[in-house]
Short mmCIF file of C-alpha atoms and ligand atoms in Angstrom, two decimals:
data_model
loop_
_atom_site.label_atom_id
_atom_site.label_comp_id
_atom_site.label_asym_id
_atom_site.label_seq_id
_atom_site.Cartn_x
_atom_site.Cartn_y
_atom_site.Cartn_z
CA MET X 1 -2.33 4.32 -33.86
CA LYS X 2 -5.56 5.66 -32.21
CA VAL X 3 -4.70 4.12 -28.81
CA GLU X 4 -3.60 5.50 -25.65
CA GLU X 5 -1.95 3.26 -23.04
CA LEU X 6 -1.69 4.33 -19.41
CA LYS X 7 2.04 4.36 -18.57
CA HIS X 8 2.34 4.88 -14.84
CA PRO X 9 4.24 2.88 -12.26
CA LEU X 10 1.18 2.70 -9.97
CA ILE X 11 -1.01 1.33 -12.71
CA GLU X 12 1.64 -1.31 -13.38
CA HIS X 13 1.53 -2.13 -9.64
CA LYS X 14 -2.34 -2.40 -9.70
CA LEU X 15 -2.17 -4.56 -12.83
CA ALA X 16 0.33 -6.93 -11.11
CA ILE X 17 -2.27 -7.57 -8.33
CA LEU X 18 -5.13 -7.70 -10.80
CA ARG X 19 -3.37 -10.34 -13.11
CA ASP X 20 -2.29 -12.57 -10.25
CA LYS X 21 -4.48 -15.67 -10.15
CA LYS X 22 -4.32 -15.70 -6.41
CA THR X 23 -6.27 -12.38 -6.18
CA GLY X 24 -9.79 -12.88 -4.95
CA THR X 25 -13.05 -11.52 -6.28
CA LYS X 26 -13.34 -8.55 -3.93
CA GLU X 27 -9.93 -7.18 -4.61
CA PHE X 28 -10.29 -7.98 -8.30
CA ARG X 29 -13.51 -5.94 -8.55
CA GLU X 30 -12.00 -3.01 -6.63
CA LEU X 31 -9.02 -2.84 -8.90
CA ILE X 32 -10.98 -2.99 -12.13
CA SER X 33 -13.10 -0.18 -10.78
CA GLU X 34 -10.10 1.92 -9.77
CA ILE X 35 -8.29 1.51 -13.01
CA ALA X 36 -11.52 2.24 -14.92
CA SER X 37 -11.75 5.60 -13.11
CA VAL X 38 -8.15 6.49 -14.16
CA LEU X 39 -8.96 5.52 -17.73
CA CYS X 40 -11.95 7.78 -17.62
CA TYR X 41 -9.90 10.75 -16.48
CA GLU X 42 -7.48 10.08 -19.32
CA ALA X 43 -10.28 9.72 -21.94
CA MET X 44 -11.85 12.98 -20.76
CA LYS X 45 -8.66 15.11 -20.94
CA ASP X 46 -10.07 16.84 -24.00
CA VAL X 47 -13.70 17.67 -22.82
CA LYS X 48 -15.00 21.16 -23.18
CA LEU X 49 -16.21 22.74 -19.99
CA LYS X 50 -18.94 25.35 -19.66
CA LYS X 51 -17.93 28.56 -18.07
CA VAL X 52 -20.03 29.36 -14.96
CA LYS X 53 -19.86 31.90 -12.18
CA ILE X 54 -19.43 30.60 -8.57
CA THR X 55 -18.68 32.25 -5.28
CA THR X 56 -15.88 30.88 -3.12
CA PRO X 57 -15.80 31.91 0.62
CA ILE X 58 -13.43 34.65 -0.46
CA GLU X 59 -14.74 35.95 -3.81
CA GLU X 60 -16.65 35.46 -7.04
CA MET X 61 -14.93 33.66 -9.89
CA GLU X 62 -15.55 32.21 -13.32
CA ILE X 63 -14.78 28.56 -13.70
CA GLY X 64 -15.39 25.60 -16.19
CA LYS X 65 -17.85 22.92 -15.24
CA LEU X 66 -18.67 19.74 -16.99
CA GLU X 67 -22.04 19.30 -18.69
CA GLU X 68 -22.49 15.72 -17.38
CA ASP X 69 -25.67 15.04 -19.22
CA ASN X 70 -23.76 15.17 -22.52
CA TYR X 71 -22.09 11.81 -21.68
CA ALA X 72 -23.17 8.18 -21.58
CA PHE X 73 -21.41 5.15 -20.20
CA ILE X 74 -22.24 1.88 -21.87
CA PRO X 75 -20.78 -1.27 -20.34
CA ILE X 76 -20.59 -4.46 -22.55
CA LEU X 77 -22.20 -7.14 -20.40
CA ARG X 78 -21.13 -8.83 -18.31
CA ALA X 79 -17.56 -7.82 -17.53
CA GLY X 80 -17.99 -4.20 -18.54
CA MET X 81 -20.29 -3.76 -15.55
CA GLY X 82 -17.18 -4.06 -13.36
CA MET X 83 -15.96 -0.70 -14.72
CA LEU X 84 -19.20 1.23 -14.19
CA ASP X 85 -18.76 2.18 -10.54
CA GLY X 86 -15.29 3.60 -11.30
CA VAL X 87 -16.34 5.75 -14.15
CA LEU X 88 -19.54 6.94 -12.31
CA GLY X 89 -17.22 8.09 -9.50
CA VAL X 90 -15.81 10.55 -12.10
CA VAL X 91 -19.06 11.60 -13.91
CA PRO X 92 -21.89 10.59 -11.48
CA ASN X 93 -24.67 12.19 -13.60
CA ALA X 94 -23.75 10.47 -16.99
CA LYS X 95 -26.49 8.49 -18.60
CA ILE X 96 -26.00 4.67 -18.65
CA GLY X 97 -26.82 2.20 -21.40
CA HIS X 98 -26.16 -1.67 -21.67
CA ILE X 99 -25.09 -3.85 -24.46
CA GLY X 100 -25.20 -7.60 -23.80
CA MET X 101 -22.51 -9.62 -25.78
CA TYR X 102 -20.96 -13.00 -25.14
CA ARG X 103 -18.29 -14.76 -27.26
CA ASP X 104 -19.30 -18.06 -28.70
CA GLU X 105 -16.99 -20.61 -27.15
CA GLU X 106 -16.34 -22.35 -30.44
CA THR X 107 -16.31 -19.60 -33.12
CA TYR X 108 -15.24 -16.75 -30.76
CA GLN X 109 -17.71 -14.59 -32.54
CA PRO X 110 -19.73 -12.16 -30.41
CA VAL X 111 -23.40 -12.85 -29.92
CA ASN X 112 -25.58 -9.84 -29.08
CA TYR X 113 -28.35 -10.59 -26.54
CA PHE X 114 -29.34 -7.16 -25.15
CA PHE X 115 -29.31 -3.55 -26.27
CA LYS X 116 -30.73 -0.63 -24.28
CA VAL X 117 -29.37 2.84 -24.42
CA PRO X 118 -30.57 6.17 -23.10
CA LYS X 119 -32.95 8.38 -25.05
CA GLY X 120 -31.18 10.95 -27.20
CA ILE X 121 -28.07 8.85 -27.32
CA GLU X 122 -27.21 10.29 -30.81
CA LYS X 123 -26.51 13.63 -29.11
CA ARG X 124 -24.18 12.28 -26.38
CA GLU X 125 -20.52 11.25 -26.34
CA VAL X 126 -20.36 7.52 -25.50
CA PHE X 127 -17.73 5.75 -23.48
CA LEU X 128 -17.91 2.10 -24.25
CA LEU X 129 -16.64 -0.04 -21.34
CA ASP X 130 -15.16 -3.54 -21.48
CA PRO X 131 -12.11 -4.71 -19.47
CA MET X 132 -10.92 -7.01 -22.30
CA LEU X 133 -10.18 -6.24 -25.87
CA ALA X 134 -9.24 -9.68 -27.33
CA THR X 135 -10.09 -10.33 -31.03
CA GLY X 136 -12.01 -7.07 -31.12
CA GLY X 137 -15.23 -8.74 -32.36
CA SER X 138 -17.35 -7.62 -29.35
CA ALA X 139 -16.10 -4.02 -29.47
CA ILE X 140 -16.63 -3.83 -33.24
CA ASP X 141 -20.23 -5.13 -33.07
CA ALA X 142 -21.04 -2.93 -30.08
CA ILE X 143 -19.66 0.18 -31.87
CA ASP X 144 -21.69 -0.83 -35.06
CA LEU X 145 -24.83 -1.02 -33.01
CA LEU X 146 -24.22 2.37 -31.47
CA LYS X 147 -23.50 3.98 -34.90
CA GLU X 148 -26.71 2.47 -36.15
CA LYS X 149 -28.47 4.51 -33.48
CA GLY X 150 -26.68 7.66 -34.72
CA VAL X 151 -23.96 7.96 -32.09
CA LYS X 152 -21.12 10.04 -33.56
CA LYS X 153 -18.60 10.29 -30.77
CA ILE X 154 -17.33 6.97 -29.15
CA LYS X 155 -14.34 6.21 -27.00
CA PHE X 156 -13.50 2.69 -26.02
CA LEU X 157 -12.16 2.15 -22.42
CA CYS X 158 -10.56 -1.24 -21.67
CA ILE X 159 -8.14 -2.57 -19.07
CA ILE X 160 -6.19 -5.10 -21.00
CA SER X 161 -5.90 -5.20 -24.83
CA ALA X 162 -4.34 -7.40 -27.41
CA PRO X 163 -2.52 -6.05 -30.49
CA GLU X 164 -4.92 -8.10 -32.72
CA GLY X 165 -8.00 -6.50 -31.11
CA ILE X 166 -6.53 -3.01 -31.38
CA GLU X 167 -5.71 -3.57 -35.02
CA ALA X 168 -9.20 -4.92 -35.84
CA VAL X 169 -11.11 -2.08 -34.04
CA THR X 170 -8.96 0.76 -35.55
CA LYS X 171 -9.33 -0.81 -39.02
CA LYS X 172 -13.15 -1.09 -38.81
CA HIS X 173 -13.70 2.10 -36.66
CA PRO X 174 -10.76 4.50 -37.13
CA ASP X 175 -12.72 7.29 -35.52
CA VAL X 176 -12.95 5.46 -32.19
CA LYS X 177 -10.04 6.09 -29.84
CA ILE X 178 -9.05 3.30 -27.45
CA TYR X 179 -7.90 3.91 -23.94
CA THR X 180 -6.28 0.99 -22.31
CA ALA X 181 -4.25 0.37 -19.11
CA HIS X 182 -1.94 -2.17 -20.93
CA ILE X 183 -1.36 -3.63 -24.45
CA ASP X 184 -0.44 -7.24 -23.89
CA ARG X 185 1.67 -9.56 -26.08
CA GLU X 186 -0.80 -11.67 -28.12
CA LEU X 187 -3.77 -13.92 -28.13
CA ASN X 188 -3.42 -17.71 -27.63
CA ASN X 189 -5.16 -20.36 -29.59
CA ASN X 190 -8.26 -20.01 -27.49
CA LYS X 191 -8.32 -16.25 -28.19
CA TYR X 192 -7.38 -15.38 -24.62
CA ILE X 193 -5.12 -12.49 -24.00
CA CYS X 194 -1.48 -13.41 -22.95
CA PRO X 195 -0.33 -12.86 -20.32
CA GLY X 196 -3.76 -11.26 -19.66
CA LEU X 197 -5.76 -11.92 -16.53
CA GLY X 198 -7.94 -14.85 -17.44
CA ASP X 199 -11.72 -14.52 -17.89
CA ALA X 200 -12.64 -11.04 -16.59
CA GLY X 201 -16.35 -11.72 -16.25
CA ASP X 202 -15.77 -14.88 -14.21
CA ARG X 203 -13.32 -13.11 -11.96
CA ILE X 204 -15.52 -10.08 -11.36
CA PHE X 205 -18.63 -12.11 -10.62
CA GLY X 206 -16.89 -15.13 -9.13
CA THR X 207 -18.77 -17.50 -11.45
CA LYS X 208 -15.87 -19.98 -11.75
C1 PRP Y 1 -15.26 -11.08 -22.87
C2 PRP Y 1 -14.85 -9.66 -22.63
C3 PRP Y 1 -15.25 -9.05 -23.95
C4 PRP Y 1 -14.96 -10.15 -24.90
C5 PRP Y 1 -13.64 -9.78 -25.59
O1 PRP Y 1 -16.59 -11.28 -22.65
O2 PRP Y 1 -15.47 -9.10 -21.50
O3 PRP Y 1 -16.60 -8.62 -23.99
O4 PRP Y 1 -14.80 -11.40 -24.16
O5 PRP Y 1 -13.38 -10.71 -26.65
P1 PRP Y 1 -13.35 -10.31 -28.16
O6 PRP Y 1 -12.52 -9.03 -28.16
O7 PRP Y 1 -12.63 -11.42 -28.78
O8 PRP Y 1 -14.67 -10.13 -28.57
P2 PRP Y 1 -17.31 -12.75 -22.61
O9 PRP Y 1 -17.69 -13.09 -23.93
O10 PRP Y 1 -16.44 -13.68 -21.87
O11 PRP Y 1 -18.64 -12.53 -21.84
P3 PRP Y 1 -18.80 -12.08 -20.23
O12 PRP Y 1 -18.37 -10.66 -20.12
O13 PRP Y 1 -20.24 -12.26 -20.10
O14 PRP Y 1 -17.94 -13.01 -19.46
N1 URA Y 2 -12.30 -12.43 -22.62
C1 URA Y 2 -11.70 -12.41 -21.33
O1 URA Y 2 -12.43 -12.35 -20.32
N2 URA Y 2 -10.31 -12.63 -21.28
C2 URA Y 2 -9.61 -12.88 -22.40
O2 URA Y 2 -8.34 -12.98 -22.28
C3 URA Y 2 -10.20 -12.77 -23.70
C4 URA Y 2 -11.59 -12.54 -23.68
#
């Protein structure tokens, strides 16, 4: 399967706090951001660096540097915004786009309400951000929109994922690798991830 799950005791520890319904907005937001940055490191393990010459206080050396401009982060609104600070901490000069999607409460189908991506997006590698991968509908539609714009390299970063969503995304978009902090058990009848963490957008923005 084209999915990589973070397996680290400290990530499990962070997830334990994140999932707890007693955890408040500030801490929830900080944890989403922190885990997003770890996912970003993981998803960029295979990047090609450009060799440059630098001078240390001791001597000259040749070393690899990231061409940050080749990358774009695209959060799926709203909840994906919570991951942006974390990934920008890793690649501060990446371009940023936004895709607005919400799940219809009755049909659970995604509705697209905003789409704005940086110029020349087709030449960049895109990291799509959303803390929750449930049915996979939002991720699939967001990837469709990016591919329509000519994007060829996409990675999907999510904090919690459901097996149903992973299967749906990999079936429709086998070229898109998923990086997730944890694969949960299943979706419930309301298409929420179990055990999950509830509604990520509401917990990040304190809307409920
Ligand atoms: C949540 C989440 C994903 C989507 C996942 O967003 O952030 O975008 O649901 O569900 P899916 O895999 O079944 O499509 P939501 O619709 O709650 O919008 P919000 O981020 O504005 O709260
Ligand atoms: N969206 C969320 O925020 N949480 C879920 O469990 C499923 C979709």
